[in-house]
Steps between C-alpha positions, in 0.01 A plus 500: 500500500620190681702259281309174467631158413429386143186300429593142420157341457392439140122475487468478121503120489247471780265753343524345153229245584239773554285624213446871443238683296647847467266792441711701257241781484469563872792446737381414849815654650613852412807669642530864603738571209587334169860603565594249768819685592284789629337277760641501856795259528411374847141429401612329178737287705208386715313382192802315365517311829132431572348413162475119490481503118809724467313749282706788633867468406823693531825384342857558621521831310182629666276460195145430606235291333136414559241281328154433640441203265625233744317635803381251762232748615608483863485877556834513682624792289181695571541448872872583499507803272156629408523877468875506444580265210170323436239745376228243419444136591170330418401141441527403133182487294301175503672216312830693518799460727665195651364147498689286750591148395625205696829428322 
């Protein structure tokens, strides 16, 4: 896999103004495996780069992390990696998900 430059943008502060109602009983994004290290490295790398909410992460040691709770519901991960890493992506249930705020 091609060596990419490190990501230097920190979106946490920008996303903090949004409100989220997380559906703990039904995740709207499911990955192909609960063991993230089993998922294809190149495909995972795509998600780390394209997710505007930085839900897909990989640290310097190669440890991967994912959390759907801060999802912006843009569908970018579904478009980039449906069928390889992303097994299921649906819109959250009514009254769930992100509520954008003007900060």
